[in-house]
Short mmCIF file of C-alpha atoms in Angstrom, two decimals:
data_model
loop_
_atom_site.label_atom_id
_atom_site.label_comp_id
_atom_site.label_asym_id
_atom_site.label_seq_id
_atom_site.Cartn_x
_atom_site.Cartn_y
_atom_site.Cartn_z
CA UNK A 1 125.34 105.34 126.65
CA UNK A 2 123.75 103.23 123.89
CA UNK A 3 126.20 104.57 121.23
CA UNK A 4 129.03 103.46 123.26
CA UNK A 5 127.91 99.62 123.22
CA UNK A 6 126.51 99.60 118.94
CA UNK A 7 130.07 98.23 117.67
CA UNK A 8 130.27 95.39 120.31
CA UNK A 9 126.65 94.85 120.02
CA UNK A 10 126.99 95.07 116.19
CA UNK A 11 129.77 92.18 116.42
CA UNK A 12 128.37 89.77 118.60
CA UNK A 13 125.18 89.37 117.18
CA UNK A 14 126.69 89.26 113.90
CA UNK A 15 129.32 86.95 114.38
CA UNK A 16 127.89 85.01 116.84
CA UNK A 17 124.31 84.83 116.30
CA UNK A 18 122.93 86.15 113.02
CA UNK A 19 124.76 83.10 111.01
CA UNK A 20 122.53 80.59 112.17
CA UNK A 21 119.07 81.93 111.69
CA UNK A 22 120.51 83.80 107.88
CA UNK A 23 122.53 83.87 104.99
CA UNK A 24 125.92 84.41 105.84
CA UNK A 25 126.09 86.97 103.50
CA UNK A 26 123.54 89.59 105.20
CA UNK A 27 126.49 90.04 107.97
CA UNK A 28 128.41 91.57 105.68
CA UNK A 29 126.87 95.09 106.11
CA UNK A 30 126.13 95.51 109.28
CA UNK A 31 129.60 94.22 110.23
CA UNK A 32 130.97 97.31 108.03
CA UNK A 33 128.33 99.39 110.22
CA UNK A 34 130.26 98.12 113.12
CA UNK A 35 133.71 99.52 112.16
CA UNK A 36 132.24 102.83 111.54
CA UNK A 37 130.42 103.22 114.61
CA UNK A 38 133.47 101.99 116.65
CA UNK A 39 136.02 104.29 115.06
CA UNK A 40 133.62 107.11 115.38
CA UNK A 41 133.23 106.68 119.13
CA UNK A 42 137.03 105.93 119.49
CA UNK A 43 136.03 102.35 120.47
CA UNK A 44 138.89 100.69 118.04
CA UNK A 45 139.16 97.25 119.55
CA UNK A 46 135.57 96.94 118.75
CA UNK A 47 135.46 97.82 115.41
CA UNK A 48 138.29 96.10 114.79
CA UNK A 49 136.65 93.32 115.63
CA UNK A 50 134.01 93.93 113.28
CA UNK A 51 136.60 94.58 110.39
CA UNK A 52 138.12 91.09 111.09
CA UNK A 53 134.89 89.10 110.92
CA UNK A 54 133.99 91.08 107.89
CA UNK A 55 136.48 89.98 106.09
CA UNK A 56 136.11 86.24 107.04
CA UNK A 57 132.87 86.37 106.28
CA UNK A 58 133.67 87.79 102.73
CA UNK A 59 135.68 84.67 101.94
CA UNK A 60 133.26 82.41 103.48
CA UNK A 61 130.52 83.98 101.34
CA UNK A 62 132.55 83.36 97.76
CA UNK A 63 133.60 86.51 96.66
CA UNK A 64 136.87 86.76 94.02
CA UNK A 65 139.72 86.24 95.96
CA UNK A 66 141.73 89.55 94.37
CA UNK A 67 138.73 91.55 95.79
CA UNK A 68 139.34 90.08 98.99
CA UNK A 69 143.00 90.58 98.95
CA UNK A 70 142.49 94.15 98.28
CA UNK A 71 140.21 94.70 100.89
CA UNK A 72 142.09 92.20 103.76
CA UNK A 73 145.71 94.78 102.09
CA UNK A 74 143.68 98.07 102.84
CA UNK A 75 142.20 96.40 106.22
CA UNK A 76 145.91 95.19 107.33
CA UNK A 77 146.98 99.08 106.62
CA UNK A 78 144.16 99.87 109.30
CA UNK A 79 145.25 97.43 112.13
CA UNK A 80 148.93 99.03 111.67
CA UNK A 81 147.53 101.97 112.38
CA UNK A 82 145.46 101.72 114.95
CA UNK A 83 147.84 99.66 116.42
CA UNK A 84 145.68 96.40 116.72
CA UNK A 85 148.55 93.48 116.49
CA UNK A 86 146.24 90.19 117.26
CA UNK A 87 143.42 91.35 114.89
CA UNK A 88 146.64 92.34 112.13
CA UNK A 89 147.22 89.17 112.78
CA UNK A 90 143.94 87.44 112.30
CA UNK A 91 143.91 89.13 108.67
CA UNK A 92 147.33 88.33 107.91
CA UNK A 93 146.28 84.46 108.26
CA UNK A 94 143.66 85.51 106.15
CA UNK A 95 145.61 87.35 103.53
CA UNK A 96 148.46 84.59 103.27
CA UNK A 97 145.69 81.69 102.47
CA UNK A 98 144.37 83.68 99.94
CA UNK A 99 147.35 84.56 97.74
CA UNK A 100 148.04 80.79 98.62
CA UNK A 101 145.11 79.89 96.86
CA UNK A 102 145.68 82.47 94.16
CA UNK A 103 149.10 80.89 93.65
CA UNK A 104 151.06 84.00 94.74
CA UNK A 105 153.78 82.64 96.70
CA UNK A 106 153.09 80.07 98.26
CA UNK A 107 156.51 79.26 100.27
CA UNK A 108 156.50 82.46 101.93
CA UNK A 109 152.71 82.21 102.88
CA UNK A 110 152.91 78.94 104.90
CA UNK A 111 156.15 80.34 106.53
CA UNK A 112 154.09 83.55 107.42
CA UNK A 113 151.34 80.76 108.92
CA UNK A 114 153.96 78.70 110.29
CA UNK A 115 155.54 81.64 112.54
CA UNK A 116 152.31 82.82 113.67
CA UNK A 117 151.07 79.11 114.80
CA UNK A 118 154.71 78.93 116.66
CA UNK A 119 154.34 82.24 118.15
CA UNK A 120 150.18 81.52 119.56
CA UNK A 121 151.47 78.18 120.82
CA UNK A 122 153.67 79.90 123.23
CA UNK A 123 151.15 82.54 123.99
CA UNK A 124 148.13 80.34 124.04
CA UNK A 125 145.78 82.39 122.30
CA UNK A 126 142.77 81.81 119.72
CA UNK A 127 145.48 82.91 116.67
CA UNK A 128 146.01 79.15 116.35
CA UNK A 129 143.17 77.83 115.66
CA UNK A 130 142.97 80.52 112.85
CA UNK A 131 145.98 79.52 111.43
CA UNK A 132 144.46 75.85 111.77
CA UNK A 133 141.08 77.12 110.34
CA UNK A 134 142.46 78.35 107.05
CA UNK A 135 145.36 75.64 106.08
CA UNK A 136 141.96 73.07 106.25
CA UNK A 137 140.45 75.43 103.86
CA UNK A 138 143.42 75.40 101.80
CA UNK A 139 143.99 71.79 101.70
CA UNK A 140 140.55 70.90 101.46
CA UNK A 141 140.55 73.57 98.03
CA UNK A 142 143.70 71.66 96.90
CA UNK A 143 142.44 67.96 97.88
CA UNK A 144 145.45 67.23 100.36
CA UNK A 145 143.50 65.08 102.19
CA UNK A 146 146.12 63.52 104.17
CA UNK A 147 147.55 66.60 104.82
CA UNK A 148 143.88 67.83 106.12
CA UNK A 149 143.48 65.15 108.54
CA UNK A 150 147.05 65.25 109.83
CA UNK A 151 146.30 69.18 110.16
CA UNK A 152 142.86 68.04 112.04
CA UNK A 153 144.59 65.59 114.67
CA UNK A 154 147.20 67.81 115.33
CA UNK A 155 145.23 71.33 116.11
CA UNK A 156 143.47 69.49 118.84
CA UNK A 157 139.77 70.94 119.36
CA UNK A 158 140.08 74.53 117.76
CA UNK A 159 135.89 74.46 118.62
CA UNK A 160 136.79 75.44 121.84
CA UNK A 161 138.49 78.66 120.87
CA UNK A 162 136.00 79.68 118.31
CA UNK A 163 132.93 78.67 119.65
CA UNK A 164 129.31 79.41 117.86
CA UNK A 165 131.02 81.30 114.98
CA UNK A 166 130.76 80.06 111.65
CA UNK A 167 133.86 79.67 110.88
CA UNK A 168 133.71 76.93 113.48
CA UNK A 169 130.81 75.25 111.62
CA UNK A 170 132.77 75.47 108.46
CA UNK A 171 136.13 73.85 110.31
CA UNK A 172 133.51 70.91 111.65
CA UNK A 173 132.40 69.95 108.46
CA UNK A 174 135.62 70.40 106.46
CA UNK A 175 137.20 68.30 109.69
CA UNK A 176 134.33 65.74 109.04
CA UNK A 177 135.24 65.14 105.17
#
């Protein structure tokens, strides 16, 4: 019925919609919303989904990166056990730019970003252009411009694996700089 479809409704109009029309930040709760009504109707790919673009969008929006790291710590405990490995994954890209950016070892975060961009070249999935998504926003923070644009040339067109969200936007305009 209608409760059945809320968390993928929840998600797409969230992630793909509501961003251009308002402030990135008024996704933030009805994402949440999302994850609640999808593990209450045992619909955990879906709300799963909701988790991960919840806690993008709680970067994107600026909030203290050691509140984010708790949250994307508790949120990677969830994926575990629900068993979700690509959306685990999707956070872990998440979690290792921002200790990167926090300074909290760094090495082992861009080997932890390395492995996953070697392992979705060989699968072809959309985990790449995450990875490729969030070492821009890391070298952009850190002014490695050269680095940036070599990054840029060499992902190819992530656009075309993360089409009308806003972290696509974000990745166009960072690419443009």
């Amino acid at each position: 019925g209608m409760r059945s479809s809320t968390s993928n409704t929840i998600f797409v109009t969230q992630t793909f919609c509501y961003h251009w029309t308002s402030p990135l930040q008024d996704t933030i709760a009805p994402l949440l919303k999302g994850y609640q009504v999808g593990l209450e109707i045992g619909d955990n790919v879906k709300a799963c989904y909701c988790l991960v673009g919840r806690m993008y969008y709680l970067f994107f929006t600026g909030r203290t990166l050691d509140s984010i790291q708790q949250e994307l710590e508790a949120a990677a405990n969830v994926m575990t056990q629900l068993k979700q490995d690509e959306n685990e994954l999707k956070i872990t890209i998440l979690l290792s730019s921002v200790k990167k950016l926090r300074g909290l070892d760094a090495e082992a975060c861009d080997e932890m970003l390395d492995s996953i961009l070697a392992s979705a070249a060989e699968t072809r999935n959309n985990l790449s252009a995450y990875v490729s998504v969030m070492k821009l926003e890391v070298f952009v923070f850190f002014q490695q411009w050269k680095e940036a644009v070599d990054l840029v040339q060499k992902a190819g067109n992530v656009q075309l694996f993360l089409s009308s969200t806003f972290v696509v936007v974000r990745y166009t305009f960072l690419a443009a700089l």
